[in-house]
Coordinates of C-alpha atoms in Angstrom, one line a residue:
M1 CA -34.4 -63.4 -0.3
A2 CA -37.6 -65.4 -0.6
S3 CA -38.5 -67.6 2.3
P4 CA -38.3 -71.4 1.8
A5 CA -42.1 -71.5 1.6
T6 CA -42.1 -69.3 -1.6
A7 CA -38.8 -70.4 -3.0
H8 CA -40.4 -72.2 -5.9
T9 CA -42.5 -69.3 -7.0
A10 CA -41.2 -67.7 -10.2
V11 CA -40.1 -64.1 -9.7
R12 CA -38.9 -62.1 -12.7
S13 CA -35.6 -60.3 -12.4
P14 CA -35.5 -56.5 -13.1
L15 CA -33.8 -57.4 -16.5
D16 CA -35.4 -60.2 -18.4
V17 CA -32.4 -62.4 -19.2
R18 CA -33.9 -65.8 -18.4
V19 CA -32.8 -68.3 -21.0
P20 CA -32.1 -72.1 -21.0
T21 CA -28.4 -72.0 -20.2
E22 CA -26.0 -75.0 -19.9
D23 CA -24.3 -75.9 -16.7
G24 CA -21.1 -74.0 -16.4
R25 CA -21.9 -71.5 -19.1
P26 CA -23.5 -68.3 -17.6
L27 CA -22.2 -66.3 -20.6
D28 CA -24.1 -68.4 -23.3
A29 CA -25.2 -66.2 -26.2
L30 CA -22.9 -63.3 -25.1
R31 CA -20.0 -62.1 -27.2
F32 CA -16.9 -60.2 -26.4
D33 CA -14.5 -57.9 -28.2
L34 CA -10.9 -57.7 -27.0
A35 CA -7.8 -55.8 -28.0
G36 CA -4.5 -54.8 -26.5
S37 CA -1.8 -56.3 -24.4
P38 CA -1.6 -60.1 -24.7
A39 CA -0.1 -60.5 -21.3
L40 CA -3.0 -58.6 -19.6
T41 CA -5.8 -60.2 -21.7
R42 CA -4.7 -63.8 -22.0
V43 CA -6.6 -64.9 -18.9
V44 CA -9.6 -62.7 -19.8
A45 CA -10.1 -64.3 -23.2
D46 CA -9.6 -67.8 -21.9
H47 CA -12.0 -67.5 -19.0
L48 CA -14.7 -65.7 -20.9
R49 CA -14.6 -68.5 -23.5
R50 CA -14.8 -71.2 -20.7
L51 CA -17.8 -69.4 -19.3
G52 CA -19.6 -69.7 -22.6
A53 CA -19.0 -66.3 -24.3
R54 CA -17.9 -66.3 -28.0
A55 CA -15.2 -64.0 -29.3
Q56 CA -16.5 -61.5 -31.8
N57 CA -13.2 -59.8 -32.3
V58 CA -9.9 -60.5 -30.6
D59 CA -6.9 -58.5 -31.6
T60 CA -3.9 -58.6 -29.3
G61 CA -1.2 -58.0 -31.9
E62 CA -0.1 -61.6 -31.8
T63 CA -0.7 -62.2 -35.5
S64 CA 1.0 -59.1 -36.7
G65 CA 3.8 -59.4 -34.2
S66 CA 3.7 -55.7 -33.3
G67 CA 2.0 -56.1 -30.0
D68 CA 0.6 -52.6 -30.3
T69 CA -3.1 -52.6 -31.5
S70 CA -4.6 -50.1 -29.1
D71 CA -3.9 -46.6 -28.0
D72 CA -1.8 -48.2 -25.3
A73 CA 0.4 -51.2 -26.1
D74 CA 0.5 -51.9 -22.4
A75 CA -3.3 -51.9 -21.9
G76 CA -6.3 -54.0 -22.8
E77 CA -9.8 -53.1 -23.8
I78 CA -12.7 -55.6 -23.4
A79 CA -16.4 -55.3 -24.2
L80 CA -18.9 -58.1 -23.2
G81 CA -22.6 -58.1 -24.0
G82 CA -25.6 -59.5 -25.9
A83 CA -28.5 -61.8 -24.9
G84 CA -30.4 -58.9 -23.4
F85 CA -27.4 -57.3 -21.7
A86 CA -26.1 -53.9 -22.6
P87 CA -22.3 -54.1 -23.2
V88 CA -20.1 -54.0 -20.0
T89 CA -16.7 -52.7 -20.9
A90 CA -13.4 -53.0 -19.1
R91 CA -10.0 -51.4 -19.5
T92 CA -6.9 -53.1 -17.9
A93 CA -3.4 -51.7 -17.6
W94 CA -0.2 -52.2 -15.8
G95 CA -0.5 -49.0 -13.8
A96 CA -1.2 -45.4 -14.0
R97 CA 0.2 -43.5 -17.0
G98 CA 3.7 -42.3 -16.4
S99 CA 4.2 -44.4 -13.3
G100 CA 7.0 -46.5 -14.7
I101 CA 5.0 -49.6 -14.1
E102 CA 5.0 -51.0 -17.6
D103 CA 5.2 -54.8 -17.4
E104 CA 5.2 -57.8 -15.0
A105 CA 8.7 -57.1 -13.8
T106 CA 8.2 -53.5 -12.9
A107 CA 4.8 -54.2 -11.4
Q108 CA 6.3 -56.9 -9.1
A109 CA 9.1 -54.5 -8.1
A110 CA 6.9 -51.5 -7.3
T111 CA 4.2 -53.3 -5.3
G112 CA 6.5 -55.2 -3.0
V113 CA 6.0 -58.6 -4.6
M114 CA 9.7 -59.0 -5.3
A115 CA 10.5 -58.1 -1.7
V116 CA 8.1 -60.7 -0.2
H117 CA 9.0 -63.5 -2.6
G118 CA 12.7 -62.7 -2.0
R119 CA 12.6 -63.0 1.8
R120 CA 13.6 -66.7 1.8
H121 CA 16.7 -65.7 -0.3
G122 CA 17.6 -62.6 1.8
A123 CA 17.2 -60.2 -1.2
P124 CA 14.4 -59.2 -3.6
R125 CA 13.7 -61.6 -6.4
G126 CA 11.1 -61.5 -9.2
L127 CA 8.7 -64.4 -9.6
G128 CA 9.4 -66.4 -12.8
V129 CA 5.7 -66.6 -13.5
D130 CA 3.4 -63.7 -14.4
L131 CA 1.4 -63.6 -11.1
L132 CA 0.2 -60.0 -11.5
A133 CA -0.9 -60.3 -15.1
T134 CA -2.8 -63.4 -14.2
A135 CA -4.4 -61.9 -11.1
T136 CA -5.3 -58.8 -13.1
G137 CA -7.0 -60.9 -15.8
V138 CA -9.0 -62.7 -13.2
L139 CA -10.0 -59.4 -11.5
T140 CA -11.1 -58.1 -14.9
V141 CA -13.3 -61.1 -15.5
Q142 CA -14.7 -60.5 -12.0
G143 CA -15.5 -56.9 -12.9
L144 CA -17.3 -57.9 -16.1
L145 CA -19.3 -60.6 -14.3
A146 CA -20.2 -58.3 -11.5
G147 CA -21.4 -55.7 -14.0
L148 CA -23.7 -58.3 -15.7
V149 CA -25.1 -59.4 -12.3
G150 CA -25.8 -55.8 -11.3
Q151 CA -27.4 -55.1 -14.7
A152 CA -29.6 -58.2 -14.4
R153 CA -30.8 -56.8 -11.1
G154 CA -31.7 -53.5 -12.6
G155 CA -28.4 -51.6 -12.2
P156 CA -26.4 -49.8 -14.9
A157 CA -24.0 -51.3 -17.4
P158 CA -20.6 -50.1 -15.9
R159 CA -17.2 -49.4 -17.3
V160 CA -14.7 -51.4 -15.2
G161 CA -11.0 -50.5 -14.7
T162 CA -8.3 -52.8 -13.4
T163 CA -4.5 -52.4 -13.0
A164 CA -1.7 -54.8 -12.2
D165 CA -0.3 -52.5 -9.5
R166 CA -3.6 -52.9 -7.6
A167 CA -3.5 -56.6 -8.1
G168 CA 0.0 -56.5 -6.6
L169 CA -1.1 -54.6 -3.6
L170 CA -3.9 -57.1 -3.0
A171 CA -1.4 -59.9 -3.3
V172 CA 0.8 -58.4 -0.6
S173 CA -2.0 -57.0 1.5
Q174 CA -1.5 -59.3 4.5
Y175 CA 2.3 -58.7 4.5
L176 CA 1.7 -54.9 4.3
A177 CA -0.8 -55.1 7.1
A178 CA 1.8 -56.9 9.3
A179 CA 4.4 -54.3 8.4
G180 CA 2.1 -51.5 9.6
A181 CA 1.0 -53.2 12.9
D182 CA 1.6 -52.1 16.4
E183 CA 4.0 -54.9 17.3
P184 CA 6.7 -57.0 15.6
E185 CA 6.2 -60.4 13.9
A186 CA 5.9 -63.5 16.0
V187 CA 9.0 -64.8 14.2
E188 CA 11.7 -62.4 13.0
P189 CA 11.9 -62.7 9.2
A190 CA 15.2 -64.2 8.0
P191 CA 16.3 -66.2 5.0
G192 CA 15.5 -69.9 4.8
G193 CA 12.8 -72.4 4.3
P194 CA 11.8 -75.6 2.6
P195 CA 12.0 -77.7 0.5
F196 CA 14.0 -80.4 2.1
T197 CA 16.3 -82.9 0.2
S198 CA 16.7 -86.6 0.8
S199 CA 19.9 -88.5 0.6
D200 CA 19.0 -89.8 -2.8
G201 CA 18.4 -86.3 -4.1
V202 CA 14.6 -86.0 -3.9
L203 CA 13.4 -82.5 -3.2
F204 CA 10.2 -82.5 -1.0
E205 CA 7.7 -80.3 0.7
L206 CA 6.5 -81.1 4.2
E207 CA 3.1 -80.1 5.6
T208 CA 1.3 -80.5 8.9
L209 CA -0.9 -78.1 10.9
D210 CA -0.3 -80.0 14.1
P211 CA 2.8 -79.5 16.3
G212 CA 2.6 -83.1 17.6
D213 CA 2.7 -84.5 14.0
W214 CA 5.7 -82.2 13.3
A215 CA 7.6 -83.5 16.3
A216 CA 6.7 -87.1 15.5
F217 CA 7.9 -86.8 11.9
W218 CA 11.3 -85.5 12.9
R219 CA 11.7 -87.9 15.8
A220 CA 11.1 -90.7 13.4
L221 CA 14.1 -89.4 11.4
E222 CA 16.1 -89.1 14.6
A223 CA 16.5 -85.3 14.5
P224 CA 17.8 -83.5 17.6
A225 CA 15.1 -82.5 20.1
D226 CA 16.3 -78.9 20.3
A227 CA 16.1 -78.5 16.5
I228 CA 12.6 -80.0 16.4
R229 CA 11.4 -77.5 19.1
A230 CA 13.1 -74.5 17.4
G231 CA 11.9 -75.4 14.0
W232 CA 8.1 -75.6 14.7
R233 CA 7.5 -71.8 15.1
P234 CA 9.1 -70.6 11.9
F235 CA 7.5 -73.5 10.1
Q236 CA 4.1 -72.6 11.5
F237 CA 4.4 -68.9 10.6
R238 CA 5.9 -69.4 7.2
Y239 CA 2.5 -68.6 5.6
A240 CA 2.6 -65.3 7.4
T241 CA 6.2 -64.2 7.0
A242 CA 7.1 -65.7 3.6
C243 CA 10.3 -67.2 5.1
A244 CA 11.2 -70.0 7.4
P245 CA 14.6 -69.9 9.1
F246 CA 14.8 -73.5 10.3
P247 CA 17.7 -74.9 12.3
V248 CA 20.3 -76.2 9.9
A249 CA 20.2 -79.5 11.7
L250 CA 16.8 -80.3 10.2
H251 CA 18.1 -79.9 6.6
E252 CA 21.1 -82.0 7.6
V253 CA 18.9 -84.8 9.0
S254 CA 16.8 -84.9 5.8
R255 CA 19.9 -85.1 3.6
S256 CA 21.0 -88.1 5.5
R257 CA 17.8 -90.1 5.0
T258 CA 16.5 -91.8 1.9
W259 CA 13.2 -90.7 0.3
E260 CA 11.7 -94.0 1.3
R261 CA 12.7 -93.4 4.9
V262 CA 11.2 -89.9 4.8
R263 CA 7.9 -91.3 3.4
Q264 CA 7.8 -93.9 6.2
A265 CA 8.3 -91.1 8.8
A266 CA 5.4 -89.2 7.3
A267 CA 3.2 -92.3 7.4
V268 CA 3.7 -93.0 11.0
S269 CA 3.6 -89.4 12.2
G270 CA 0.5 -88.0 10.4
A271 CA 2.6 -85.3 8.6
E272 CA 2.5 -85.3 4.8
V273 CA 5.3 -85.0 2.3
C274 CA 5.2 -84.3 -1.4
R275 CA 8.0 -84.7 -4.0
L276 CA 8.5 -81.6 -6.1
R277 CA 7.0 -82.4 -9.5
T278 CA 8.3 -80.9 -12.8
L279 CA 6.4 -78.8 -15.2
A280 CA 6.8 -81.6 -17.8
E281 CA 5.2 -84.0 -15.4
R282 CA 2.3 -81.7 -14.8
A283 CA 1.9 -81.0 -18.6
G284 CA 1.7 -84.8 -19.2
E285 CA -1.2 -85.3 -16.8
D286 CA -3.0 -82.0 -17.4
D287 CA -6.7 -82.8 -18.2
G288 CA -7.5 -79.3 -19.6
A289 CA -10.3 -78.8 -17.1
A290 CA -11.6 -75.3 -16.3
P291 CA -10.4 -73.8 -13.1
W292 CA -14.0 -73.9 -11.7
S293 CA -17.2 -75.9 -12.2
L294 CA -20.8 -74.7 -12.0
T295 CA -23.8 -76.9 -11.7
T296 CA -27.4 -75.8 -11.4
L297 CA -29.4 -77.2 -8.5
G298 CA -33.2 -77.3 -8.0
A299 CA -35.5 -74.6 -9.4
G300 CA -35.3 -71.5 -7.2
V301 CA -36.0 -67.8 -7.3
T302 CA -34.0 -64.7 -7.9
A303 CA -34.9 -62.1 -5.3
T304 CA -36.3 -58.8 -6.3
A305 CA -34.6 -55.8 -4.7
D306 CA -33.7 -52.2 -5.3
A307 CA -31.4 -51.8 -8.3
P308 CA -27.8 -51.8 -7.1
P309 CA -25.8 -48.6 -7.6
A310 CA -22.8 -48.4 -10.0
G311 CA -19.7 -49.8 -8.3
R312 CA -21.8 -51.9 -5.8
P313 CA -23.4 -54.5 -8.1
L314 CA -23.9 -57.0 -5.2
S315 CA -25.7 -54.5 -3.0
G316 CA -28.7 -56.2 -1.3
L317 CA -27.2 -59.7 -1.5
T318 CA -26.0 -61.7 1.5
V319 CA -22.9 -64.0 1.6
L320 CA -22.4 -66.5 4.4
E321 CA -18.7 -67.4 4.7
A322 CA -17.3 -70.3 6.7
G323 CA -13.7 -69.8 5.8
R324 CA -10.3 -70.7 7.2
R325 CA -6.9 -69.1 6.5
I326 CA -6.8 -67.2 3.2
Q327 CA -8.6 -68.7 0.2
A328 CA -12.3 -68.5 1.2
P329 CA -11.9 -65.4 3.5
L330 CA -10.3 -63.5 0.6
A331 CA -13.0 -64.6 -1.8
A332 CA -15.7 -63.3 0.5
H333 CA -13.8 -60.1 1.2
L334 CA -13.9 -59.3 -2.5
L335 CA -17.6 -60.0 -2.7
G336 CA -18.0 -57.6 0.2
L337 CA -16.1 -54.9 -1.7
L338 CA -18.6 -55.4 -4.5
G339 CA -21.4 -54.5 -2.2
A340 CA -22.5 -57.8 -0.6
R341 CA -23.3 -58.1 3.1
V342 CA -20.8 -60.7 4.3
I343 CA -21.5 -62.8 7.5
R344 CA -18.7 -64.9 8.8
I345 CA -19.5 -68.2 10.5
E346 CA -17.0 -68.6 13.4
P347 CA -16.6 -71.3 16.0
P348 CA -17.5 -70.6 19.6
G349 CA -15.1 -68.1 21.1
G350 CA -14.4 -66.6 17.6
D351 CA -11.9 -67.2 14.9
P352 CA -8.6 -68.0 16.7
L353 CA -6.7 -66.2 13.9
R354 CA -8.1 -62.9 15.2
G355 CA -5.3 -63.2 17.8
M356 CA -2.5 -64.1 15.3
P357 CA 0.4 -61.6 15.8
P358 CA 1.2 -58.9 14.9
A359 CA -1.9 -56.9 16.0
C360 CA -3.4 -53.5 15.3
D361 CA -5.6 -52.2 18.1
G362 CA -5.6 -55.7 19.6
I363 CA -6.8 -57.5 16.5
S364 CA -4.5 -59.5 14.1
A365 CA -3.4 -57.2 11.3
R366 CA -3.5 -60.1 8.8
W367 CA -6.9 -61.1 9.9
L368 CA -8.2 -57.5 9.3
A369 CA -6.7 -57.5 5.8
L370 CA -9.0 -60.3 4.8
N371 CA -12.0 -59.8 7.1
R372 CA -12.5 -56.1 7.8
G373 CA -16.1 -55.0 7.3
K374 CA -17.6 -58.4 7.8
E375 CA -20.2 -59.3 10.3
A376 CA -19.7 -62.4 12.5
V377 CA -21.8 -65.0 14.2
E378 CA -20.5 -67.8 16.4
I379 CA -22.0 -71.2 15.6
D380 CA -20.9 -74.6 16.8
I381 CA -21.4 -76.6 13.5
K382 CA -20.6 -79.8 15.4
S383 CA -23.8 -79.6 17.4
P384 CA -27.4 -80.2 16.0
D385 CA -28.6 -76.8 17.2
G386 CA -25.6 -75.1 15.5
R387 CA -26.2 -76.8 12.2
R388 CA -29.9 -75.9 12.4
A389 CA -29.0 -72.3 13.0
L390 CA -26.7 -72.3 10.0
R391 CA -29.4 -73.8 7.8
E392 CA -31.7 -71.0 8.9
L393 CA -29.2 -68.4 8.0
A394 CA -28.6 -70.1 4.6
S395 CA -32.3 -70.1 3.9
E396 CA -32.2 -66.3 3.7
A397 CA -28.8 -65.9 2.0
D398 CA -27.7 -65.7 -1.6
V399 CA -24.3 -67.4 -1.2
F400 CA -22.8 -69.9 1.2
L401 CA -19.0 -70.1 0.8
H402 CA -16.6 -72.4 2.6
N403 CA -13.2 -74.1 2.4
W404 CA -13.6 -76.9 4.9
A405 CA -11.6 -80.1 4.6
P406 CA -12.9 -82.5 1.9
G407 CA -15.9 -84.5 3.1
K408 CA -16.6 -82.4 6.2
A409 CA -19.7 -80.6 4.7
A410 CA -21.3 -83.8 3.7
A411 CA -20.6 -85.4 7.0
L412 CA -22.3 -82.5 8.8
E413 CA -25.2 -82.5 6.3
L414 CA -24.2 -78.9 5.3
D415 CA -23.3 -79.8 1.7
A416 CA -25.0 -78.4 -1.4
E417 CA -27.8 -81.0 -1.4
H418 CA -28.9 -80.3 2.1
L419 CA -28.6 -76.5 2.0
A420 CA -30.4 -76.4 -1.4
A421 CA -33.3 -78.1 0.4
A422 CA -33.5 -75.1 2.7
N423 CA -32.9 -72.6 -0.1
P424 CA -33.2 -73.7 -3.7
A425 CA -32.0 -70.3 -4.9
L426 CA -28.7 -70.6 -3.0
V427 CA -25.3 -70.3 -4.7
Y428 CA -23.3 -72.9 -2.8
A429 CA -19.6 -72.3 -3.2
Y430 CA -16.6 -74.5 -2.2
T431 CA -13.1 -73.3 -2.6
G432 CA -10.9 -76.4 -2.1
G433 CA -7.4 -77.8 -2.9
W434 CA -7.6 -80.4 -5.6
A435 CA -11.2 -80.5 -7.0
D436 CA -10.9 -84.3 -7.0
R437 CA -8.8 -84.1 -10.1
I438 CA -5.5 -85.7 -8.7
D439 CA -5.4 -89.2 -7.5
G440 CA -3.6 -89.7 -4.2
A441 CA -3.2 -85.9 -3.8
P442 CA -1.6 -84.6 -0.6
M443 CA -3.1 -82.1 1.8
G444 CA -4.5 -79.3 -0.3
T445 CA -2.5 -76.4 1.1
D446 CA -0.7 -73.6 -0.9
F447 CA 2.8 -75.0 -0.7
M448 CA 1.8 -78.6 -1.3
V449 CA -0.1 -77.6 -4.4
Q450 CA 2.9 -75.6 -5.5
A451 CA 5.1 -78.7 -5.1
R452 CA 2.7 -81.1 -6.8
T453 CA 1.9 -79.0 -9.8
G454 CA 5.4 -77.7 -10.8
V455 CA 4.9 -74.1 -9.5
G456 CA 8.0 -74.6 -7.4
E457 CA 9.9 -75.1 -10.7
A458 CA 8.2 -72.3 -12.6
V459 CA 8.8 -69.5 -10.0
H460 CA 12.6 -69.7 -10.3
P461 CA 14.7 -69.4 -13.5
A462 CA 16.5 -72.4 -15.0
D463 CA 19.8 -71.7 -13.2
E464 CA 18.2 -72.2 -9.8
P465 CA 16.8 -75.3 -8.0
P466 CA 13.0 -75.7 -7.8
V467 CA 11.7 -74.0 -4.7
P468 CA 8.0 -73.3 -4.0
S469 CA 7.6 -69.6 -3.2
L470 CA 6.9 -68.9 0.5
M471 CA 4.6 -66.1 -0.6
T472 CA 1.1 -67.5 -0.6
L473 CA 0.7 -67.3 -4.4
L474 CA -2.0 -70.0 -4.8
D475 CA -4.0 -69.1 -1.7
V476 CA -4.4 -65.5 -3.1
L477 CA -5.0 -66.6 -6.7
G478 CA -7.3 -69.4 -5.4
G479 CA -9.3 -66.8 -3.5
L480 CA -9.6 -64.7 -6.7
H481 CA -10.8 -67.7 -8.6
G482 CA -13.4 -68.3 -5.8
T483 CA -14.8 -64.9 -6.2
E484 CA -14.9 -65.3 -10.0
A485 CA -16.7 -68.6 -9.6
V486 CA -19.3 -67.1 -7.2
L487 CA -20.0 -64.2 -9.6
A488 CA -20.4 -66.7 -12.4
G489 CA -22.8 -68.7 -10.2
L490 CA -24.8 -65.6 -9.4
L491 CA -25.1 -64.7 -13.1
L492 CA -26.1 -68.3 -13.9
R493 CA -28.8 -68.1 -11.2
E494 CA -30.1 -64.8 -12.7
R495 CA -30.3 -66.4 -16.2
T496 CA -31.8 -69.8 -15.2
G497 CA -33.8 -69.2 -12.0
H498 CA -32.0 -72.1 -10.4
G499 CA -29.6 -72.3 -7.5
V500 CA -26.1 -73.2 -8.4
R501 CA -23.2 -75.1 -6.9
V502 CA -19.8 -73.7 -7.8
D503 CA -16.4 -75.3 -7.1
S504 CA -13.0 -73.7 -7.4
S505 CA -9.6 -74.9 -6.2
L506 CA -5.9 -74.2 -5.7
L507 CA -5.2 -76.6 -8.5
G508 CA -7.3 -74.6 -10.9
A509 CA -5.4 -71.5 -9.8
A510 CA -2.1 -73.2 -10.4
D511 CA -3.2 -74.3 -13.9
T512 CA -4.2 -70.7 -14.7
L513 CA -0.9 -69.4 -13.5
L514 CA 1.1 -72.0 -15.2
A515 CA -0.7 -72.1 -18.6
P516 CA 2.1 -70.5 -20.7
A517 CA 4.8 -72.7 -19.0
L518 CA 2.7 -75.9 -19.5
R519 CA 2.2 -75.1 -23.1
R520 CA 5.9 -74.8 -23.6
A521 CA 6.5 -78.1 -21.7
A522 CA 3.9 -79.8 -23.9
L523 CA 5.7 -78.7 -27.0
G524 CA 9.0 -80.1 -25.7
E525 CA 10.4 -76.6 -25.1
D526 CA 12.2 -75.5 -21.9
P527 CA 9.2 -74.4 -19.7
R528 CA 11.4 -72.3 -17.3
R529 CA 12.7 -68.8 -17.7
P530 CA 16.4 -68.4 -18.5
G531 CA 19.1 -68.0 -15.8
G532 CA 19.0 -64.7 -14.0
F533 CA 15.4 -63.9 -15.0
R534 CA 13.9 -61.0 -13.0
H535 CA 16.9 -60.6 -10.8
P536 CA 16.9 -56.9 -9.8
L537 CA 20.2 -55.0 -9.9
R538 CA 21.9 -54.0 -6.7
T539 CA 22.6 -50.3 -6.1
S540 CA 24.5 -48.6 -3.3
D541 CA 21.3 -47.9 -1.4
G542 CA 18.7 -50.4 -2.8
W543 CA 17.7 -52.2 -5.9
V544 CA 16.4 -51.4 -9.4
A545 CA 14.4 -53.8 -11.6
P546 CA 14.6 -53.5 -15.4
S547 CA 11.5 -54.4 -17.4
D548 CA 11.7 -57.8 -19.0
A549 CA 12.4 -56.4 -22.4
S550 CA 15.2 -54.2 -21.1
A551 CA 16.8 -56.7 -18.7
P552 CA 19.4 -58.2 -21.1
A553 CA 20.8 -54.8 -22.0
A554 CA 20.6 -53.5 -18.4
A555 CA 22.7 -56.4 -17.2
A556 CA 25.7 -54.9 -19.0
Y557 CA 25.7 -51.8 -16.7
D558 CA 27.4 -52.0 -13.2
V559 CA 25.3 -49.8 -11.0
R560 CA 26.5 -51.2 -7.6
G561 CA 28.3 -48.0 -6.8
M562 CA 25.4 -45.7 -7.7
C563 CA 22.5 -44.6 -5.7
T564 CA 19.2 -45.9 -6.9
E565 CA 18.1 -42.6 -8.5
D566 CA 21.4 -42.3 -10.4
A567 CA 21.2 -45.9 -11.5
L568 CA 17.7 -45.3 -12.9
D569 CA 18.9 -42.2 -14.7
Q570 CA 21.7 -44.0 -16.3
L571 CA 19.5 -46.9 -17.5
R572 CA 16.9 -44.6 -18.8
S573 CA 19.4 -42.4 -20.6
H574 CA 20.2 -45.5 -22.7
G575 CA 16.5 -46.0 -23.6
L576 CA 16.0 -48.8 -21.0
T577 CA 12.9 -49.1 -18.8
A578 CA 13.5 -49.7 -15.1
T579 CA 12.0 -48.8 -11.7
S580 CA 13.1 -49.0 -8.1
V581 CA 12.3 -52.1 -6.0
T582 CA 10.1 -51.6 -2.9
T583 CA 11.9 -53.4 -0.1
D584 CA 10.2 -51.7 2.9
L585 CA 6.4 -52.3 2.5
T586 CA 5.6 -49.4 4.8
G587 CA 7.0 -47.2 2.0
L588 CA 4.0 -48.1 -0.2
H589 CA 1.8 -45.7 1.7
H590 CA 3.4 -42.8 0.0
D591 CA 4.6 -44.3 -3.3
P592 CA 3.7 -41.9 -6.1
R593 CA 3.9 -44.8 -8.7
L594 CA 0.7 -46.5 -7.4
S595 CA -2.7 -45.9 -9.0
G596 CA -4.6 -45.8 -5.7
P597 CA -3.9 -44.7 -2.1
I598 CA -3.3 -47.1 0.8
G599 CA -5.5 -46.0 3.7
R600 CA -6.1 -47.1 7.3
D601 CA -9.1 -49.0 8.6
A602 CA -10.9 -48.2 11.9
H603 CA -8.2 -50.3 13.8
G604 CA -5.3 -48.5 12.2
A605 CA -4.4 -51.4 9.9
P606 CA -3.2 -50.6 6.3
A607 CA -6.0 -51.1 3.8
V608 CA -5.2 -51.4 0.1
P609 CA -7.4 -49.8 -2.6
D610 CA -10.2 -51.8 -4.2
P611 CA -8.8 -53.8 -7.1
W612 CA -11.4 -52.4 -9.6
S613 CA -13.0 -49.1 -10.4
F614 CA -16.5 -48.8 -11.7
A615 CA -17.9 -45.9 -13.7

């Protein structure tokens, strides 16, 4: 990276792709061809268009109704090129050929998503939204963008591969890491969790990161002291365990208080509450905004470097990450898998989440799932010397990525304006909660965004009450959007010679995930899936999950007295598609259905395969 003294000197990239390009449109003048599975390519087509590419040929079978327009009806093929770029191609599929992973339901079953989402219920359940198809689409766009960035830097035009089963493994990677740790969970997983219900029937989500605020909230509602104490730990660890077995007394207390009383308790305690909104409400306020925004900053420079190798298109680039919890650390983790050098900015004494149980070799297994392979430097950003040190690091970096609380970066003079002064070529990335799009929004955490946007309604079928999933759906999908936005920013920098600010959010992730349901709601149709949707069938020794297309017919067969293998044989003998449900995540290590192996890192923690392949 050029020093600040030479940052305004024009340096030509290895591939001459400099053109006047609008803010937010790094794919201006590029075109794409797309064919195959609508489920796997919906997000790809939408995001490529939003980034400025024009469709040259899109054939997903939706006009003919056949749904089979490629060699594989369950696969997608995409080619993106033009404006000086050789075409980058991608193939996306549900899983490996012959694996039995053939749609969203079977992908959720095989990868453990049903097991994790079902923990709060005490049995595996399928998500009513197409999480893995959505995540696979975002990963495919990431691969295409990374291929263009690498090509602009003198690398080859790659062929990218993505599969929904690898997206599923990425989504459960923290839970898998915990299952393979050296010690048990801090809280024994058991059924239960929010939302709470007021006496006047309002379903609401509660959020606080402070045990004092938690206690003050429940004291204001006159909850028993022993229930308050016993409830904090499962509440605190629900992000990690995907369940929260609260004392029954807390639910009883909330059901005896009006919604107004609950709101007053939140106001005086510092905790926050959010009423669960419906999909119809979200559709009525949807502004149609893209899930990220990109804005060019001052004239900068794109560094010259050795051409990156295939599969490592970000090799030679440096990412500074000041991330908390999941969203920003996951985004930076993926940038590292693409070849970037990632340096974490941690507070004095190190990230406290390094010690979060359970551990592998003395380090939190969950922390390793998001942060393995990163370098770390301890900086006190509250001190002038610490902020000066961070600016010096940023002056030599390509990306600065954070998910601090709103307003914190500006208050510390570490926002895009100040860091661009140190490095005009910087891609400054913020992964937040609401992107300033919702007035009066609550705290921008996963479960609050699920509650506010209708995700809690969408993830369960119509015969069940709305309940946000305790699997961290939006933190994971928000992290994927953050990586996508950074890659788009790097490409925009290559094409304009300017630094770029990129913003992504959990709200944007929710909108991407909910797009089909919100369209149904806007048309006045029932946005939720029908009763019993993606409920696996119980066998004598486990569970089987029919594909979505086979589920209505499969429900007619009683397989409760059969072992899983016999149940699958019977369903398949009638021409139905089904697969076994993974209930023990440690079994994923040797599951022949998966398209990539699960390994172990240097600390012995499980490590899922990279979500893309490059050739």
